[in-house]
Coordinates of C-alpha atoms in Angstrom, one line a residue:
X1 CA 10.2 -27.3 -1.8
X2 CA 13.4 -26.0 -0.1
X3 CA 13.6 -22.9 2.3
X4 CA 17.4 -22.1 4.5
X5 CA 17.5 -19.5 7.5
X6 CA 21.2 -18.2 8.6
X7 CA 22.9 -16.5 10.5
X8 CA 26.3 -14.7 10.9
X9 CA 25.8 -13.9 15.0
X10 CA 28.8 -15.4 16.4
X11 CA 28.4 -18.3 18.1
X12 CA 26.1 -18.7 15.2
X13 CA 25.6 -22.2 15.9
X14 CA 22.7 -20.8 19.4
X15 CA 20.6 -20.7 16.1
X16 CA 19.4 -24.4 17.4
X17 CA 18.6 -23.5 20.7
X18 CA 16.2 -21.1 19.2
X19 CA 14.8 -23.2 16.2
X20 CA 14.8 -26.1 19.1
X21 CA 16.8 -28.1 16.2
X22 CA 20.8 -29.3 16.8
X23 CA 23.1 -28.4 14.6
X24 CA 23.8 -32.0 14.6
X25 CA 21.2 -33.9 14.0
X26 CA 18.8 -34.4 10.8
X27 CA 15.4 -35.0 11.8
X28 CA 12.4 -36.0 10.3
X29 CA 8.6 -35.0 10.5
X30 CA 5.3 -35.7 9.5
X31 CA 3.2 -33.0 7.8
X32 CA 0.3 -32.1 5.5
X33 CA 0.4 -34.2 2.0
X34 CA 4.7 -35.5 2.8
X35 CA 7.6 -35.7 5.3
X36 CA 9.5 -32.4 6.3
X37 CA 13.2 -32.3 6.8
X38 CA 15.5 -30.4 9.2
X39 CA 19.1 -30.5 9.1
X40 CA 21.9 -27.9 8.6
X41 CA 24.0 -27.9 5.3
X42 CA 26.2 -25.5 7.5
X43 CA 26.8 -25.1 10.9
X44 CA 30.0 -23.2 12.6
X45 CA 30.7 -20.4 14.9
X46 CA 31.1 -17.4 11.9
X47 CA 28.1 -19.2 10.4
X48 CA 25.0 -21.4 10.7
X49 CA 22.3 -22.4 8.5
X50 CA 19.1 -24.9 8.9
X51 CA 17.2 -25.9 6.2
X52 CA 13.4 -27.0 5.8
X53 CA 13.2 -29.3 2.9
X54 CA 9.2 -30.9 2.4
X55 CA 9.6 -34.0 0.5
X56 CA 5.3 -33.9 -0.9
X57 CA 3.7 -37.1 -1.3
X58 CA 1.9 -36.1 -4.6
X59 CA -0.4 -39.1 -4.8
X60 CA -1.6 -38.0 -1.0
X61 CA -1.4 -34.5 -2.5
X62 CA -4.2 -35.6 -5.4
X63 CA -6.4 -37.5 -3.0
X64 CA -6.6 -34.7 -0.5
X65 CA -8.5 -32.4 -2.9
X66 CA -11.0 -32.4 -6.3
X67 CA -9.3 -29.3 -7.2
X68 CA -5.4 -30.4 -7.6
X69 CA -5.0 -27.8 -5.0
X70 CA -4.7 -24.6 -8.3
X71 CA -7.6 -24.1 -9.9
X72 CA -4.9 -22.7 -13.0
X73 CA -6.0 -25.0 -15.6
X74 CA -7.5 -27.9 -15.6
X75 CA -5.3 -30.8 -16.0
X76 CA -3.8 -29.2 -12.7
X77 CA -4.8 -32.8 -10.9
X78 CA -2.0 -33.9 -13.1
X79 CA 0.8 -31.7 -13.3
X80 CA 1.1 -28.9 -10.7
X81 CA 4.1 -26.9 -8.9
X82 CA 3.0 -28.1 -5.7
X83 CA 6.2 -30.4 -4.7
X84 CA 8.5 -27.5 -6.2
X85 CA 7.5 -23.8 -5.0
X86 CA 7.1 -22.3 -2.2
X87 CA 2.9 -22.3 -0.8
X88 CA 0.5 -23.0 1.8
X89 CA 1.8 -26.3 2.1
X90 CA 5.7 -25.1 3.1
X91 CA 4.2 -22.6 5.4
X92 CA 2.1 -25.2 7.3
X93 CA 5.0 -27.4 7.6
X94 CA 7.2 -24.6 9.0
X95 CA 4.4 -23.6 11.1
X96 CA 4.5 -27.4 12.3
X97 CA 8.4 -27.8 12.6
X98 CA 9.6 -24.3 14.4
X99 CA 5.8 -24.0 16.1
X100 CA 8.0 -22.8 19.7
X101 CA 10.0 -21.2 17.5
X102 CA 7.1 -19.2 16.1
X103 CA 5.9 -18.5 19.6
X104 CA 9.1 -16.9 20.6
X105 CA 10.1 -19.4 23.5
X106 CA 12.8 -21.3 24.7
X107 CA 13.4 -22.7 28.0
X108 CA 17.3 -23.5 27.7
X109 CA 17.9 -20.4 26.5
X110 CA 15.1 -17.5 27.0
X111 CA 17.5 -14.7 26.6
X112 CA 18.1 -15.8 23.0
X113 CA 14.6 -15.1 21.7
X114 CA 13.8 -11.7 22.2
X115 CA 17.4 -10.9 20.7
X116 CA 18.0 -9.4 17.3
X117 CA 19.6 -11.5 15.0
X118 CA 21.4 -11.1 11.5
X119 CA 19.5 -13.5 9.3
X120 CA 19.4 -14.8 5.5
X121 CA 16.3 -16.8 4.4
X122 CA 16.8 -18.1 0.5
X123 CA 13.5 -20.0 -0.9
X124 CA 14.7 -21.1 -4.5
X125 CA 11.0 -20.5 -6.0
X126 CA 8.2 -18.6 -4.6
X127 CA 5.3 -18.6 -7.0
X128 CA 4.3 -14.3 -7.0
X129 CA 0.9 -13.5 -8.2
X130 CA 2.2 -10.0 -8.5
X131 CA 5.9 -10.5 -9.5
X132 CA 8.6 -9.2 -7.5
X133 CA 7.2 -6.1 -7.1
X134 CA 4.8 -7.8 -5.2
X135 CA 7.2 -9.4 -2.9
X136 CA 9.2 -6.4 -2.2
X137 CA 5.9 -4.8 -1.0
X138 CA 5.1 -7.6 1.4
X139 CA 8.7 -7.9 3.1
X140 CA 10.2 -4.3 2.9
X141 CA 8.0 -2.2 4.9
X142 CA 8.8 -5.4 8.3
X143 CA 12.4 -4.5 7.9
X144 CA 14.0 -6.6 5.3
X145 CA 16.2 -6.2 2.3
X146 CA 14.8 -8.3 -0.4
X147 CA 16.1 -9.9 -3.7
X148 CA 13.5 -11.1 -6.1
X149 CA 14.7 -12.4 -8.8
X150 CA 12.1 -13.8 -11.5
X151 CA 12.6 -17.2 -12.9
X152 CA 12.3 -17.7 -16.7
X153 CA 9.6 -20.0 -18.1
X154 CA 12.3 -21.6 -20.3
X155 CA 15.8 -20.9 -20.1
X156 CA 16.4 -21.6 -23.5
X157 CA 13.6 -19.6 -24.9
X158 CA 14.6 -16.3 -23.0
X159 CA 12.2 -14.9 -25.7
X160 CA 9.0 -16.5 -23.9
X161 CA 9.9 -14.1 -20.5
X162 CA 9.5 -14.9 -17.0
X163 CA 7.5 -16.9 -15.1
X164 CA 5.4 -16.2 -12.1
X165 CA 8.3 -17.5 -9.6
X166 CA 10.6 -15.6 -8.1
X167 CA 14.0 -16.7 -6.3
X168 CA 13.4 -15.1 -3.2
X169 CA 16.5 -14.0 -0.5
X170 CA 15.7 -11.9 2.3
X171 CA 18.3 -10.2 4.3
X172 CA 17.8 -8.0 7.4
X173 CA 18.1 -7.9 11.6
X174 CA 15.0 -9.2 13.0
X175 CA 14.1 -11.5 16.0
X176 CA 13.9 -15.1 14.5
X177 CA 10.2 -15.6 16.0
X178 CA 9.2 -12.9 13.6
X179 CA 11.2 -13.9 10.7
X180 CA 9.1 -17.3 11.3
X181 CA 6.1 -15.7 11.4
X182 CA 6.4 -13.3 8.6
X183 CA 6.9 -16.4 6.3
X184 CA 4.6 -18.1 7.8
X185 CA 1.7 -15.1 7.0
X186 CA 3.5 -14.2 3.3
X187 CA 4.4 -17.2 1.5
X188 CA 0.3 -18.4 0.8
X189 CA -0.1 -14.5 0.3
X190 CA 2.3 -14.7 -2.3
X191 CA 1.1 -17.9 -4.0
X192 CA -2.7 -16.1 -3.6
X193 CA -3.8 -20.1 -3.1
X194 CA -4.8 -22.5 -0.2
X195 CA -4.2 -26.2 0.0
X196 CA -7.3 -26.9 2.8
X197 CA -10.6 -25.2 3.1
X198 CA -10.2 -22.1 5.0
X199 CA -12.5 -22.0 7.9
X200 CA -13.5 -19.0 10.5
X201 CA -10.7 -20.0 12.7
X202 CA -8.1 -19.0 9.9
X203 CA -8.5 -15.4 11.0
X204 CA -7.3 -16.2 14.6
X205 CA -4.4 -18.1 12.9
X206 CA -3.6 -14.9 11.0
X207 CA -3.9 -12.5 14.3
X208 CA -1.8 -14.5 16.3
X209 CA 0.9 -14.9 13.1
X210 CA 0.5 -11.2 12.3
X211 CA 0.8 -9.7 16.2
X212 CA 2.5 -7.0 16.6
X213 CA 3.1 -6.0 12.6
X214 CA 0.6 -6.9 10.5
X215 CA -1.7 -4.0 12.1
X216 CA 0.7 -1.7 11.0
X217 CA 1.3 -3.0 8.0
X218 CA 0.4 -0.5 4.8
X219 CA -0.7 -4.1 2.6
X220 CA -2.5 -5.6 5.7
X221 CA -5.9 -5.5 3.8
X222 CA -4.1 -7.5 0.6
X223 CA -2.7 -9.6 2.8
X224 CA -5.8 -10.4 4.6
X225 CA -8.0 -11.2 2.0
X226 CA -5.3 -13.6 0.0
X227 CA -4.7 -15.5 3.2
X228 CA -8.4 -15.8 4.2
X229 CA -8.8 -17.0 0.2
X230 CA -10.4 -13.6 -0.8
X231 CA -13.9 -14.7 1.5
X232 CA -15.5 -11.6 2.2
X233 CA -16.9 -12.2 5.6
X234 CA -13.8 -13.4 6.8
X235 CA -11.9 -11.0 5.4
X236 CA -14.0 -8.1 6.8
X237 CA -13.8 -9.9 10.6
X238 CA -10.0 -9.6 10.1
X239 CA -10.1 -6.0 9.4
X240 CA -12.1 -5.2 11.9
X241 CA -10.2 -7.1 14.6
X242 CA -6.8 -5.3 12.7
X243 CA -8.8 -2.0 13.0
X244 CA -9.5 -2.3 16.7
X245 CA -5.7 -3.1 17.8
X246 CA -4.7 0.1 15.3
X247 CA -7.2 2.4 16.8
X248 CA -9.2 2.8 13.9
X249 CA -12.5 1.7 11.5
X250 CA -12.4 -0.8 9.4
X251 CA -13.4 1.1 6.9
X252 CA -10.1 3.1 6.8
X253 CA -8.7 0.0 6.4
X254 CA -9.7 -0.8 2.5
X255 CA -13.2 1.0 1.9
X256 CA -12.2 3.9 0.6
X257 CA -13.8 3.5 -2.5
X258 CA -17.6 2.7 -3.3
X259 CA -18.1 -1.0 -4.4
X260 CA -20.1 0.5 -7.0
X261 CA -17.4 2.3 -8.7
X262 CA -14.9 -0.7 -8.3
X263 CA -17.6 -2.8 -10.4
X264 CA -18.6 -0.1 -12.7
X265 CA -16.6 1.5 -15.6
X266 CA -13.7 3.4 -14.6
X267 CA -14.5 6.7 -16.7
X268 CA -17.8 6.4 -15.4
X269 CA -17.0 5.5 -11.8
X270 CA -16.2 9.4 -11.2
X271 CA -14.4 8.9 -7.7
X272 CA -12.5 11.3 -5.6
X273 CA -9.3 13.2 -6.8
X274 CA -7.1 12.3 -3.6
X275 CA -7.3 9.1 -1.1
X276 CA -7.2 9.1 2.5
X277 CA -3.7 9.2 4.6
X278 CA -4.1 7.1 6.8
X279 CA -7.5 4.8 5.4
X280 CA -9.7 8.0 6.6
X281 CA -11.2 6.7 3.4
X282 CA -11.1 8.4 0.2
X283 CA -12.6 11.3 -1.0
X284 CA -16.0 10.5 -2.5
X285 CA -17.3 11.3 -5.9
X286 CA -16.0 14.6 -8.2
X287 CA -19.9 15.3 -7.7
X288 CA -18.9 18.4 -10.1
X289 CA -18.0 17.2 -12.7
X290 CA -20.5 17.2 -16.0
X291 CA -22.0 13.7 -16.7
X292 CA -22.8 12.3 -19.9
X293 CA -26.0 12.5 -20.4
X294 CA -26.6 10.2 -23.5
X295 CA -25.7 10.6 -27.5
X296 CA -23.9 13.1 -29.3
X297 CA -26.1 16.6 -29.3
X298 CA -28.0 17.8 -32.1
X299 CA -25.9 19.4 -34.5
X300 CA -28.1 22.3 -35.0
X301 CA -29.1 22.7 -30.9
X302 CA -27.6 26.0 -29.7
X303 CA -24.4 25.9 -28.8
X304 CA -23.7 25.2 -24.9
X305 CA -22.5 27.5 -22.4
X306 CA -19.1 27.3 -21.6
X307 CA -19.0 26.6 -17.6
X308 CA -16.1 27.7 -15.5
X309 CA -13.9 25.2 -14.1
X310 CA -14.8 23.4 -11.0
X311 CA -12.1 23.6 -7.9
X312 CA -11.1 20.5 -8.0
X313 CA -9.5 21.1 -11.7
X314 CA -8.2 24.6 -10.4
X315 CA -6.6 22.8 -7.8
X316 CA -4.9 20.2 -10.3
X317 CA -3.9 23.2 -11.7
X318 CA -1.9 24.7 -9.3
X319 CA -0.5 21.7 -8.5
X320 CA 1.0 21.5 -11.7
X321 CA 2.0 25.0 -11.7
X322 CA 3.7 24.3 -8.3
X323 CA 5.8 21.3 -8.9
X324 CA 6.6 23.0 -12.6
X325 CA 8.2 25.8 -10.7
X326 CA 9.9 23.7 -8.6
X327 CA 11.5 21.7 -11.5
X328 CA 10.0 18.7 -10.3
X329 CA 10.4 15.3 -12.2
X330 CA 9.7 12.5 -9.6
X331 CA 6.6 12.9 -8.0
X332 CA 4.8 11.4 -5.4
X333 CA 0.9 11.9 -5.2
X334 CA 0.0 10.5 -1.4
X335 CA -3.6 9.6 -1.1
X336 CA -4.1 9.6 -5.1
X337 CA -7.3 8.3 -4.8
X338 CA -9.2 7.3 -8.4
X339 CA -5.8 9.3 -9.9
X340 CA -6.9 12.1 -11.8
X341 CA -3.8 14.5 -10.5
X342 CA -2.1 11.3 -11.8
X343 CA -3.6 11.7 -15.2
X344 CA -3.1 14.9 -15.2
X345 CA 0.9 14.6 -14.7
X346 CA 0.9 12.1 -17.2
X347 CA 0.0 14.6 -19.9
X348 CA 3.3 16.3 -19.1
X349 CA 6.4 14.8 -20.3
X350 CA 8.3 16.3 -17.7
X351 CA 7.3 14.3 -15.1
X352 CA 9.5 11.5 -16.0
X353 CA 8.5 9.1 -12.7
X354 CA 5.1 9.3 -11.2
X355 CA 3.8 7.3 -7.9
X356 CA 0.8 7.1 -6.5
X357 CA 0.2 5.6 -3.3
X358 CA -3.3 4.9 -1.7
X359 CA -4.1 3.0 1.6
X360 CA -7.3 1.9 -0.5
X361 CA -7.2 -1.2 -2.3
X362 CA -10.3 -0.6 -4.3
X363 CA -9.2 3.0 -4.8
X364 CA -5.9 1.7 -6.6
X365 CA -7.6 -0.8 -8.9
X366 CA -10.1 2.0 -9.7
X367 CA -7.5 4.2 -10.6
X368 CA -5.5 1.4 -12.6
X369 CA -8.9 1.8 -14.6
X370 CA -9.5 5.2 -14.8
X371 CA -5.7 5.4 -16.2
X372 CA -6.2 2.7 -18.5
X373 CA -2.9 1.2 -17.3
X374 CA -3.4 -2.3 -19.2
X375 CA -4.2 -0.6 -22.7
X376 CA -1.2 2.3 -22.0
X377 CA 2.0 2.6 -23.9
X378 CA 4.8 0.6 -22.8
X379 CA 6.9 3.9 -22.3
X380 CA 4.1 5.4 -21.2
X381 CA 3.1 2.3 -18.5
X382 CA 6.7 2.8 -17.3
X383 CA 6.2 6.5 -15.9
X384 CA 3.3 5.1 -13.9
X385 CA 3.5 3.0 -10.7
X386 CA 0.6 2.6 -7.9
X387 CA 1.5 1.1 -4.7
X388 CA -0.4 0.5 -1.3
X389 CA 0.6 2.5 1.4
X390 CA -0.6 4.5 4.9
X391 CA 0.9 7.8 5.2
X392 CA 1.1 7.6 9.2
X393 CA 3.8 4.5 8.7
X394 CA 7.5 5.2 7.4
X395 CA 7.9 3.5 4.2
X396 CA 11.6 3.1 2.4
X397 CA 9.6 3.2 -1.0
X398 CA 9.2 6.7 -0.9
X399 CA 12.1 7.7 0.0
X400 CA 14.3 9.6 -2.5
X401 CA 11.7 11.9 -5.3
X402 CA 11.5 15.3 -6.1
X403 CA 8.1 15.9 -4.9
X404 CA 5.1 14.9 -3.1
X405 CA 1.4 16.4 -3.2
X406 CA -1.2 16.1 -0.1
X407 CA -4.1 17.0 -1.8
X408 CA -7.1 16.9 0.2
X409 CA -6.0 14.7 2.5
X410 CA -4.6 15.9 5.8
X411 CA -8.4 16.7 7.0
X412 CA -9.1 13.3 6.5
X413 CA -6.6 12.6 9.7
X414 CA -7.4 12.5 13.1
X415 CA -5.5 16.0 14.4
X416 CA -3.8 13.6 17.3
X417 CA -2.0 11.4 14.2
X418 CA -1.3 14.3 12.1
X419 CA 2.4 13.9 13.5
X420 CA 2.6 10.5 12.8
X421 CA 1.9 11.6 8.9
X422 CA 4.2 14.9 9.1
X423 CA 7.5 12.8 10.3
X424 CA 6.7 9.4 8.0
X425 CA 6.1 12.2 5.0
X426 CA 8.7 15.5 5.7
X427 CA 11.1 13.4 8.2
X428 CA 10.8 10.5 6.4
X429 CA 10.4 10.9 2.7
X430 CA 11.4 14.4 2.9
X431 CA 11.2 14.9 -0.9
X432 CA 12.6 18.3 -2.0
X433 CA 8.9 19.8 -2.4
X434 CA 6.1 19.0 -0.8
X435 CA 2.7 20.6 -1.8
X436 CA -0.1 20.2 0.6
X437 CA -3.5 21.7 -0.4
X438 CA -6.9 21.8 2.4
X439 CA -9.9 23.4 2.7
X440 CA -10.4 26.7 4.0
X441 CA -13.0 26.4 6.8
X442 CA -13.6 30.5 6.5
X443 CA -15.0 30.0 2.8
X444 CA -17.3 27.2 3.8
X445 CA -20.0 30.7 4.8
X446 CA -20.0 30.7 0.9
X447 CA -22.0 27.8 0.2
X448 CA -25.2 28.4 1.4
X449 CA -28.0 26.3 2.0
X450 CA -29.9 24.7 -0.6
X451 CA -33.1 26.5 0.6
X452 CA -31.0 29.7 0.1
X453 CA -29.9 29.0 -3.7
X454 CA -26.9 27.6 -2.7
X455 CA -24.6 24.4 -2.6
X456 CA -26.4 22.4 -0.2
X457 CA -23.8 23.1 2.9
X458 CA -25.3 23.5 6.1
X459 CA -23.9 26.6 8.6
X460 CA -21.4 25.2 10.6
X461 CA -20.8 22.0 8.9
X462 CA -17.9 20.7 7.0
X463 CA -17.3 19.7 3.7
X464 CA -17.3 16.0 3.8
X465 CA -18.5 13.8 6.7
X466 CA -15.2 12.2 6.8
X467 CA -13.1 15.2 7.5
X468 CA -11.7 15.2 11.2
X469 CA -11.4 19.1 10.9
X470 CA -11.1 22.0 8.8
X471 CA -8.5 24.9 9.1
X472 CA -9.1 28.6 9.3
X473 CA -6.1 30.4 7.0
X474 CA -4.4 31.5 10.2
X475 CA -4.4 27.8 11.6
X476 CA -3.0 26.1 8.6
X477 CA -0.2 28.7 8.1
X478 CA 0.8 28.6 11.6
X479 CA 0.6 24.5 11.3
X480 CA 2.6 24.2 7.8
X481 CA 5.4 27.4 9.3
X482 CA 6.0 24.5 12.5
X483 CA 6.4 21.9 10.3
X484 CA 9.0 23.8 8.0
X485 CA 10.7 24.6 10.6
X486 CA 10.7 21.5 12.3
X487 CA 11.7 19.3 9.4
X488 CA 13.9 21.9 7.3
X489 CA 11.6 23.4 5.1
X490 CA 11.0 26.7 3.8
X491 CA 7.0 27.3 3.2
X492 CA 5.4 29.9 0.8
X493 CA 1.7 29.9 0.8
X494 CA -1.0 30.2 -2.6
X495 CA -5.0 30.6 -2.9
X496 CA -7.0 28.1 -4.8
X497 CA -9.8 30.1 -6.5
X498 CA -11.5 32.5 -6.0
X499 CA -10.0 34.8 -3.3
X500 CA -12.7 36.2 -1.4
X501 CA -11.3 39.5 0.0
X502 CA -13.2 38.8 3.2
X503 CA -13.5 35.0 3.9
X504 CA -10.6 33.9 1.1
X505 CA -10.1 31.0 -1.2
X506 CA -12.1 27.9 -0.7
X507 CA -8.6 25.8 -0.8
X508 CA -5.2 27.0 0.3
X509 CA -1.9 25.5 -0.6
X510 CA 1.1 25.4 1.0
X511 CA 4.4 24.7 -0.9
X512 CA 7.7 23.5 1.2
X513 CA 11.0 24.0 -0.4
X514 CA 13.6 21.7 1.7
X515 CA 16.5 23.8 3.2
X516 CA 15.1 26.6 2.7
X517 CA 12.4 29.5 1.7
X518 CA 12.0 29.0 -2.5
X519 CA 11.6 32.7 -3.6
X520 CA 8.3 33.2 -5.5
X521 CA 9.2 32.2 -9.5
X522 CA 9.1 35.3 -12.1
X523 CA 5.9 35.7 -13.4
X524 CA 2.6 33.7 -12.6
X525 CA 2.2 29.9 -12.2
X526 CA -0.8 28.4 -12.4
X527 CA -1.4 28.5 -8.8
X528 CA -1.4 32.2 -9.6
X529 CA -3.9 31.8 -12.9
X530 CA -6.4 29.3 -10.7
X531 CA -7.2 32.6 -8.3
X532 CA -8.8 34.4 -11.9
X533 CA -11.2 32.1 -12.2
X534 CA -14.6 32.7 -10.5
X535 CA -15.9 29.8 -8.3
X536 CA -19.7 31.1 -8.1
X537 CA -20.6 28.4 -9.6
X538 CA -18.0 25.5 -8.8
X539 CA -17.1 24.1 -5.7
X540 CA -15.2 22.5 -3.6
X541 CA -15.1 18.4 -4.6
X542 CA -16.0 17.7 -1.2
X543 CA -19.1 20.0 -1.1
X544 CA -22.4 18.3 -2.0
X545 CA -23.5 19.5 -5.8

């Protein structure tokens, strides 16, 4: 297996000082299951490249485990990609080779380390369990420019598809510690396999690999599990350590979602319409909506009551009505949660492109369910994408759609971070609509005590015991005309529900039009419709039933 590291810095051949390798030399070392090689196919002053070549020994290779080292199939003792693709094994051996590297020292030359080079890494085959969309997720959000480019499982039988591999070249300006280090952390993460037993003292490995990014990184719980070989207790320790150095709980790391809905079925597993921001975890259970409650009723039973519709399916509503208005066709849906706003864009054929991004693991795999995204139409599948993401952290994939909806989700954010969110979202992004939806603290009087008849909300409490605050009308307008102003963007305001002429609607929505103030479309939307509905006996999702 093969991996190069350039650089165009002029004199480009100080690359050695900082690998501690010379240009001119080819030198050999020992390491796990073969010999590694450094030497330089190219080294000048426009240009210089080293090169890690590991030469595996695949006799020592069988005899180091039962398992072949993939459990893929079982004549993997046998025949197995390990001497050919990137893995566990190439990362050890550059972890071995450039270890001062990695640790950002050199005593010829300190100055050099801390500086920002321009740097090329080309690995001719990284196996992705995840494809290149996968890959892109890993690299883009530390700074690089990344080309993936899947490898065919037979050239001459284009007809068969591609493989798992990818021919990986990264481009961007980084230090050359953390370049190290990054591939280091994201090569096994990609290959989702370990060549050695992975032992408590793997998640200090990853900390001291992943200081000073991986904490910040929107896939840091993906990445922790994969390298820690998806062990739950270690995997937990590492989030836990990750959540300490980010200022947060683990569980707004990847516990956003019950377990129980993860493992159950995906129509059953009713979980909230929109996900957490920044991991504040996601909104729990639609406890309104109707469950099944067995077979098909008795043809001759009376006929059941039509109920009104809950909020949360006003709110979708309005939503819709919104970002129809607007002429929206790329959307964004940040925090989606279990995706039922997705769902519900996905019955519209004018949404042509529709992403949802969660910082929940679980919550994106229960929405892959709930969507039925493995049994969807191809053309369908292609309108749909779900990526991993924290809406406090800039991220280049977002960058560039019509639209995004907060809904539900900037209560779930600490008021101090709330910035953090507004810049990476309307600075950022800065889509050409954003539609922002929260609960209106003033209605909350509305749902009484159980012991009153009512909804089970206790005077003075909030909706959900995960929500950092909730806004009076006055506050949230005054909030959403700073950040209009501050970002660009014009704001006009909606009720969701039913507008109480004393206390208001239990959720307001805001809708920013970039450049400028949007006047109010001819005729009413269905943000207009959702305020005809009665809500006195629905409420809010986040309001116990």
């Amino acid at each position: 297996m093969f991996l190069t590291i350039a650089t165009t810095r002029r004199p480009a051949t100080e690359l050695g000082f900082v690998l501690h390798k010379h240009p001119d030399k080819s030198q050999q070392f020992s390491a796990s299951y073969g010999t590694a090689h450094v030497f330089y196919p190219e080294a000048g002053e426009e240009r210089c490249e080293a090169a890690l070549l590991l030469d595996v020994d695949p006799i020592a290779l069988v005899r180091g485990t039962k398992k072949g080292l993939t459990p893929d199939f079982a004549l993997a003792q046998y025949v197995n990609d390990r001497p050919y693709a990137a893995s566990s094994l190439l990362a050890v051996a550059l972890g071995g080779v450039f270890r001062t590297a990695m640790q950002g020292r050199c005593v010829a030359r300190p100055e050099l380390v801390d500086e920002v080079w321009p740097l090329e890494v080309s690995v001719p085959a990284v196996p992705s369990r995840g494809g290149a969309g996968l890959v892109r997720a890993l690299f883009e959000p530390l700074g690089w420019t990344v080309e993936a480019e899947p490898l065919p499982l037979d050239e001459r039988f284009p007809e068969w598809g591609d493989s798992r591999y990818v021919r990986l070249t990264l481009t961007g300006s980084l230090r050359v510690s953390d370049a190290l280090r990054h591939l280091y952390v994201l090569l096994p993460v990609l290959d989702d396999a370990k060549h050695y037993w992975v032992a408590p003292d793997e998640v200090d490995k990853l900390l001291r690999a992943g200081d000073g990014w991986l904490a910040a990184h929107p896939e840091r719980a993906l990445i922790a599990r994969r390298y820690l070989s998806r062990r739950p207790g270690l995997t937990r320790t590492a989030l836990e350590r990750l959540a300490e150095i980010d200022d947060a709980r683990v569980e707004d790391l990847d516990n956003a979602i019950p377990e129980e809905a993860e493992d159950g079925d995906a129509e059953a597993g009713a979980v909230g319409e929109s996900g957490a921001a920044d991991g504040a975890g996601a909104v729990p259970a639609d406890e309104h909506a109707v469950p099944a409650v067995g077979p098909a009723a008795d043809s001759t039973a009376e006929p059941a009551e039509a109920k009104p519709p809950t909020l949360a399916a006003l709110r979708r509503d309005a939503i819709l009505g919104a970002l129809r208005a607007a002429g929206s066709a790329r959307v964004l849906d940040l925090g989606c949660g279990d995706a039922k706003l997705i769902g519900a864009l996905l019955q519209d054929s004018r949404f042509t492109e529709i992403v949802g991004v969660d910082v929940s693991v679980r919550a994106l795999t229960v929405a892959g369910r709930r969507l039925r995204l493995d049994r969807m139409h191809e053309r369908q599948r292609a309108r749909v994408k779900l990526m991993q993401g924290a809406l406090t952290y800039t991220d280049a994939r977002l960058v560039g759609y019509d639209a995004a909806v907060l809904c539900e989700v900037i209560e779930h954010v600490d008021e101090p971070r709330l910035p953090a969110l507004e810049f990476a979202v309307f600075g950022a992004a800065k889509p050409g609509v954003v539609v922002v939806t929260t609960p209106n603290v003033e209605y909350n009087v509305r749902y009484a005590p159980e012991e009153e008849g009512g909804h089970g909300l206790a005077p003075g409490a909030m909706r959900h015991g995960d929500h950092r605050f909730e806004w009076d009308r006055a506050r949230f307008r005054s909030w959403a005309a700073e950040v209009g102003e501050r970002f660009g963007y014009g704001v006009e305001f909606a009720p969701v529900g039913d507008d109480d002429p004393e206390v208001g609607p239990p959720t307001q929505m805001a809708v920013f039009h970039a450049g400028a103030a949007a006047p109010r479309p001819a005729g009413p939307t269905a943000a207009d419709h959702a305020t005809e509905h009665t809500t006195e006996h629905t409420t809010d999702k986040d309001v116990p039933a």
